[in-house]
Short mmCIF file of C-alpha atoms in Angstrom, two decimals:
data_model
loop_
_atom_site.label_atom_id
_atom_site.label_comp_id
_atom_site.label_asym_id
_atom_site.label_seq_id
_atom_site.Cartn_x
_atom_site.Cartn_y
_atom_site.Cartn_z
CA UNK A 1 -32.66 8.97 5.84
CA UNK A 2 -32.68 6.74 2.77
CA UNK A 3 -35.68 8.49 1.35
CA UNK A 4 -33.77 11.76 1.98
CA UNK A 5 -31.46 10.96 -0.07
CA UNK A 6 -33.32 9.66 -2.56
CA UNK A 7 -35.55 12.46 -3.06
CA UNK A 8 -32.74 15.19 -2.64
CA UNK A 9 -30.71 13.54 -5.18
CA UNK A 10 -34.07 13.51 -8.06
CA UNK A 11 -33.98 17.16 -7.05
CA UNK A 12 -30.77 18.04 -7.35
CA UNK A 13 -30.83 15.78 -11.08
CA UNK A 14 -34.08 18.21 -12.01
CA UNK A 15 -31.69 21.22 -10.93
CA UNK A 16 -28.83 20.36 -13.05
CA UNK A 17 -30.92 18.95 -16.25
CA UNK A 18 -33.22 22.24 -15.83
CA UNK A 19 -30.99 25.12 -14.68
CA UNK A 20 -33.58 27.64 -16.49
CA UNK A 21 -36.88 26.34 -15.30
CA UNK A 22 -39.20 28.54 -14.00
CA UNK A 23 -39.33 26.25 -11.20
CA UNK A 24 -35.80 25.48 -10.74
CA UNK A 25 -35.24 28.27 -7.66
CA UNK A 26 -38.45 26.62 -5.80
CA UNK A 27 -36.46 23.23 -6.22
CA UNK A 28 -32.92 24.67 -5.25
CA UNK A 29 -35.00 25.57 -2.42
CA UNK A 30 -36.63 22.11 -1.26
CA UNK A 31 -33.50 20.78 -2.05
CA UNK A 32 -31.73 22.44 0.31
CA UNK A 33 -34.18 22.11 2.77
CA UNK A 34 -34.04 18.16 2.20
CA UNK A 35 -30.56 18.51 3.14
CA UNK A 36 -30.85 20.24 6.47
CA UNK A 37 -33.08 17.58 7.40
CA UNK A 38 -30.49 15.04 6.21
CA UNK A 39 -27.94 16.90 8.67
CA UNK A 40 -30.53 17.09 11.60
CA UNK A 41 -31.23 13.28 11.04
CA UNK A 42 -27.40 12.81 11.19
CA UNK A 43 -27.16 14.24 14.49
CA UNK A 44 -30.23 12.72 16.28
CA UNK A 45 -28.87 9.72 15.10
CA UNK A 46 -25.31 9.93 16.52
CA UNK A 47 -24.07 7.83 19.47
CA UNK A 48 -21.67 8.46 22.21
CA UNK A 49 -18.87 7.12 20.07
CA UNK A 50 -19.16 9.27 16.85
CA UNK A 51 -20.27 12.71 17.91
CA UNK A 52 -17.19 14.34 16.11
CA UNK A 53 -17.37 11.84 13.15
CA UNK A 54 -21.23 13.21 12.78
CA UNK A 55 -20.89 17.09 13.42
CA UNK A 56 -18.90 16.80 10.68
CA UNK A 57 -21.40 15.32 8.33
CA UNK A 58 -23.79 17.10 9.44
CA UNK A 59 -21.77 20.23 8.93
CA UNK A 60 -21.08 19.55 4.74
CA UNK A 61 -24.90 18.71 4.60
CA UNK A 62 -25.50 22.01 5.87
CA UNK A 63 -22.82 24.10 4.09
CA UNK A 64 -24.66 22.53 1.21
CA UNK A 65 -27.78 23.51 1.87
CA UNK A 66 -26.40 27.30 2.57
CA UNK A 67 -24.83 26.94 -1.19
CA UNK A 68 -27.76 26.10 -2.48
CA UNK A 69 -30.33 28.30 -1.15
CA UNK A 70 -27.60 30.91 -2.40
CA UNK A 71 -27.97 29.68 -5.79
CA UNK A 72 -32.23 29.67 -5.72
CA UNK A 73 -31.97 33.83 -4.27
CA UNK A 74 -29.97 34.42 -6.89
CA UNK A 75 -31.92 32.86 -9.52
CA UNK A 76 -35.67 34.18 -7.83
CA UNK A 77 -33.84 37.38 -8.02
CA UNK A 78 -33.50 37.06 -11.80
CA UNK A 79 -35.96 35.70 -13.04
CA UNK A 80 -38.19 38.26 -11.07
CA UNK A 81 -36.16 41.15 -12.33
CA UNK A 82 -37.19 40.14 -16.03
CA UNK A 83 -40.82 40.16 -15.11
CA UNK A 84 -42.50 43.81 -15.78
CA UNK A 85 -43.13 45.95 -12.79
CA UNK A 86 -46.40 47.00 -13.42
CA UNK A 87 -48.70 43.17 -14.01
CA UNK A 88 -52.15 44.50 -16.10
CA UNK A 89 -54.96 44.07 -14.17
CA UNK A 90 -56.44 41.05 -16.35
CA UNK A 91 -53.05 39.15 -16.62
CA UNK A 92 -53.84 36.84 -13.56
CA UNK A 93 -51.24 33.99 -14.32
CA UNK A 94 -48.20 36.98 -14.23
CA UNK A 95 -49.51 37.80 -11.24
CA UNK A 96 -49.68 34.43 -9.53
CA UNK A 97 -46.50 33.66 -10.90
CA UNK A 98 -44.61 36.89 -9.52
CA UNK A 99 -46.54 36.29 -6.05
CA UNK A 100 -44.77 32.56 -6.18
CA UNK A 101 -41.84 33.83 -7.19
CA UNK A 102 -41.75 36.25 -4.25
CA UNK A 103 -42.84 33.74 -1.56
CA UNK A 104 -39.74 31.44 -2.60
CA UNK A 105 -37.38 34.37 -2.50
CA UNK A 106 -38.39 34.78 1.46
CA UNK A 107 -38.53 31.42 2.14
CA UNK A 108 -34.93 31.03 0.85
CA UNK A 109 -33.81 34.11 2.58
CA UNK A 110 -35.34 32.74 5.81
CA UNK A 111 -34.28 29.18 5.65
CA UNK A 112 -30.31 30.64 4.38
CA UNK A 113 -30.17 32.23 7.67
CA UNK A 114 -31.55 29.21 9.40
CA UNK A 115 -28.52 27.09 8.53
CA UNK A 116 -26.12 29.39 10.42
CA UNK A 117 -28.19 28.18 13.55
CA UNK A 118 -28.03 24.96 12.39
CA UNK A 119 -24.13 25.25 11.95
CA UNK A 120 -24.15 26.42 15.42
CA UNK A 121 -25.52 23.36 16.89
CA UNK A 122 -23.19 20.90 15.60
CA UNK A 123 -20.54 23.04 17.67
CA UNK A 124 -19.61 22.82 21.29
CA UNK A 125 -22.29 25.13 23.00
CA UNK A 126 -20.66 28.29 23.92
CA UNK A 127 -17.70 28.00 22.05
CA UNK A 128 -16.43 30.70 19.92
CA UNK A 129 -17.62 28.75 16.80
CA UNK A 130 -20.79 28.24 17.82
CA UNK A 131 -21.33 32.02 18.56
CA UNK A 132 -19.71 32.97 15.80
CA UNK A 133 -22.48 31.19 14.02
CA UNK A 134 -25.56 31.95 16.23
CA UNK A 135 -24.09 35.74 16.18
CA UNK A 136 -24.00 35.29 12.08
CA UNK A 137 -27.80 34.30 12.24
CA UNK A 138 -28.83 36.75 14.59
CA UNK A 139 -27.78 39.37 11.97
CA UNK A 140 -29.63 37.57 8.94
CA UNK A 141 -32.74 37.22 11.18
CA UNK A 142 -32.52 40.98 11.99
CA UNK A 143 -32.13 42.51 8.46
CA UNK A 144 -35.03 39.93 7.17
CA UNK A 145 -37.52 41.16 10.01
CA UNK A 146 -36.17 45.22 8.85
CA UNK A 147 -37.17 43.54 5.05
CA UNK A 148 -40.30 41.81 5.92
CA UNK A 149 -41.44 42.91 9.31
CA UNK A 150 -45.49 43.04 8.24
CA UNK A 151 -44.93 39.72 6.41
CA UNK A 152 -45.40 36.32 7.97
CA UNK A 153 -41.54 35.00 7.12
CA UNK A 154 -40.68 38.69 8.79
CA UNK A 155 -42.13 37.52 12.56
CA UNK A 156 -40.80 34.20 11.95
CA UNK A 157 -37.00 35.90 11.94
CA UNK A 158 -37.93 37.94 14.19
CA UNK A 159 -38.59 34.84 16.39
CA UNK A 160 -35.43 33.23 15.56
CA UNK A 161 -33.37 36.16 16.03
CA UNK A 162 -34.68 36.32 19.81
CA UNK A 163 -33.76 32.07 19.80
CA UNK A 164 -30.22 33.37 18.50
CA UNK A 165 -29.66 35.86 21.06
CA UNK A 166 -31.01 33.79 23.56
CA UNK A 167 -28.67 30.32 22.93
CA UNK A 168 -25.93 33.44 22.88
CA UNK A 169 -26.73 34.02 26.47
CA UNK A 170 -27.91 37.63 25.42
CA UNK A 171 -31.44 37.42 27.43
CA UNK A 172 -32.50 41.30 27.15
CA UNK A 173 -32.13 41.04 23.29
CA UNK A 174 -33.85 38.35 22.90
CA UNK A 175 -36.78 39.62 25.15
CA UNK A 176 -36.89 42.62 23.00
CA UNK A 177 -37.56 40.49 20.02
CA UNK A 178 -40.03 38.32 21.86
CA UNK A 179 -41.79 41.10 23.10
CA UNK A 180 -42.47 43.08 19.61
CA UNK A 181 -44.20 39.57 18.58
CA UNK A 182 -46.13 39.00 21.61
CA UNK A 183 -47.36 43.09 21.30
CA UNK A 184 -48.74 41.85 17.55
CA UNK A 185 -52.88 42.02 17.45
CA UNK A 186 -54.21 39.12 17.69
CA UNK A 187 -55.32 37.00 14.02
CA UNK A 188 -55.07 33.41 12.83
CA UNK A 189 -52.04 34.69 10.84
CA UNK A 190 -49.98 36.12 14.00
CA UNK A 191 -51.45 33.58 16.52
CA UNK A 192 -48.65 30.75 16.06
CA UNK A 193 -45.17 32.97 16.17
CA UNK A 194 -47.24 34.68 18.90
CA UNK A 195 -47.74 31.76 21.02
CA UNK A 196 -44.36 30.50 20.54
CA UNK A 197 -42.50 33.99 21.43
CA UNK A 198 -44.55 33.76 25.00
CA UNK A 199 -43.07 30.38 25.73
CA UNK A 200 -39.56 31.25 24.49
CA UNK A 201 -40.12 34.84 26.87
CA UNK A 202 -41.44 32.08 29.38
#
């Protein structure tokens, strides 16, 4: 945990000092994730005596993290709106550099959604805060498979919306979901989110 927080607070000092970097959204980004972690450490960690005491921490660290994955879509968004459409064929480093810039927009849309199923955990199971969250993610999940359905970070959401439906109690939806990834052809890139939607179907 103290190496968490060490290297979650250099970020968020690089994110302050360098709010126009081109690499400021990909460090919003890992800093957020640092902080989830930082919340799921926070709960593995908790004894019988301070469950309440760390749900709450853990809950800040994660409404953090939500803020600030926020902040890096909005600022992938923009800074990939003032690249040109249209990258000429011999301009390699625009291209690379719009590619990046694309993969860290997903990955913060996928991991934003993941802290509402985070938030969900630090909750008593089944009640109506805890669904309220899971329901929340189910809906992010959904609308980032409809985004990115022939993408990798597509069938991951698609994954987790079946986990959603399925700590909801809503076994048929989340069989539908596991199904449409276990139906995928078989390739190195599909193998893993395969695999894993069979056990969760399991």
């Amino acid at each position: 945990r103290r190496r968490l927080n060490q290297a979650s607070g250099l970020l968020e000092q690089f994110c302050e000092s360098h709010p126009q970097h081109e690499l400021a959204g990909s460090a919003r980004n890992r800093l957020a994730t640092m902080l989830v972690e930082q919340g799921r450490a926070v709960l593995q960690a908790t004894g019988a005596d301070d469950k309440q005491q760390a749900a709450e921490q853990a809950q800040a660290l994660f409404k953090r993290a939500g803020k600030q994955f926020a902040s890096a879509e909005k600022q992938l968004l923009e800074q990939l709106a003032a690249m040109p459409k249209l990258i000429a064929p011999g301009d390699q480093d625009a291209r690379h550099r719009k590619q990046r810039l694309s993969a860290d927009l997903a990955q913060a849309r996928l991991l934003r959604a993941n802290v509402d199923y985070e938030l969900a955990a630090t909750y008593k199971p089944g009640s109506a805060k805890a669904k309220k969250h899971l329901s929340a993610a189910a809906k992010n999940y959904a609308a980032l498979y409809e985004t990115y359905r022939t993408r990798a970070v597509g069938l991951w959401a698609r994954l987790w919306e079946g986990r959603s439906y399925q700590a909801l109690g809503q076994e048929s939806q989340a069989l539908g979901c596991y199904r449409d990834l276990m139906e995928l052809a078989d390739a190195d890139e599909t193998r893993a989110v395969k695999t894993k939607a069979t056990r969760h179907a399991l």
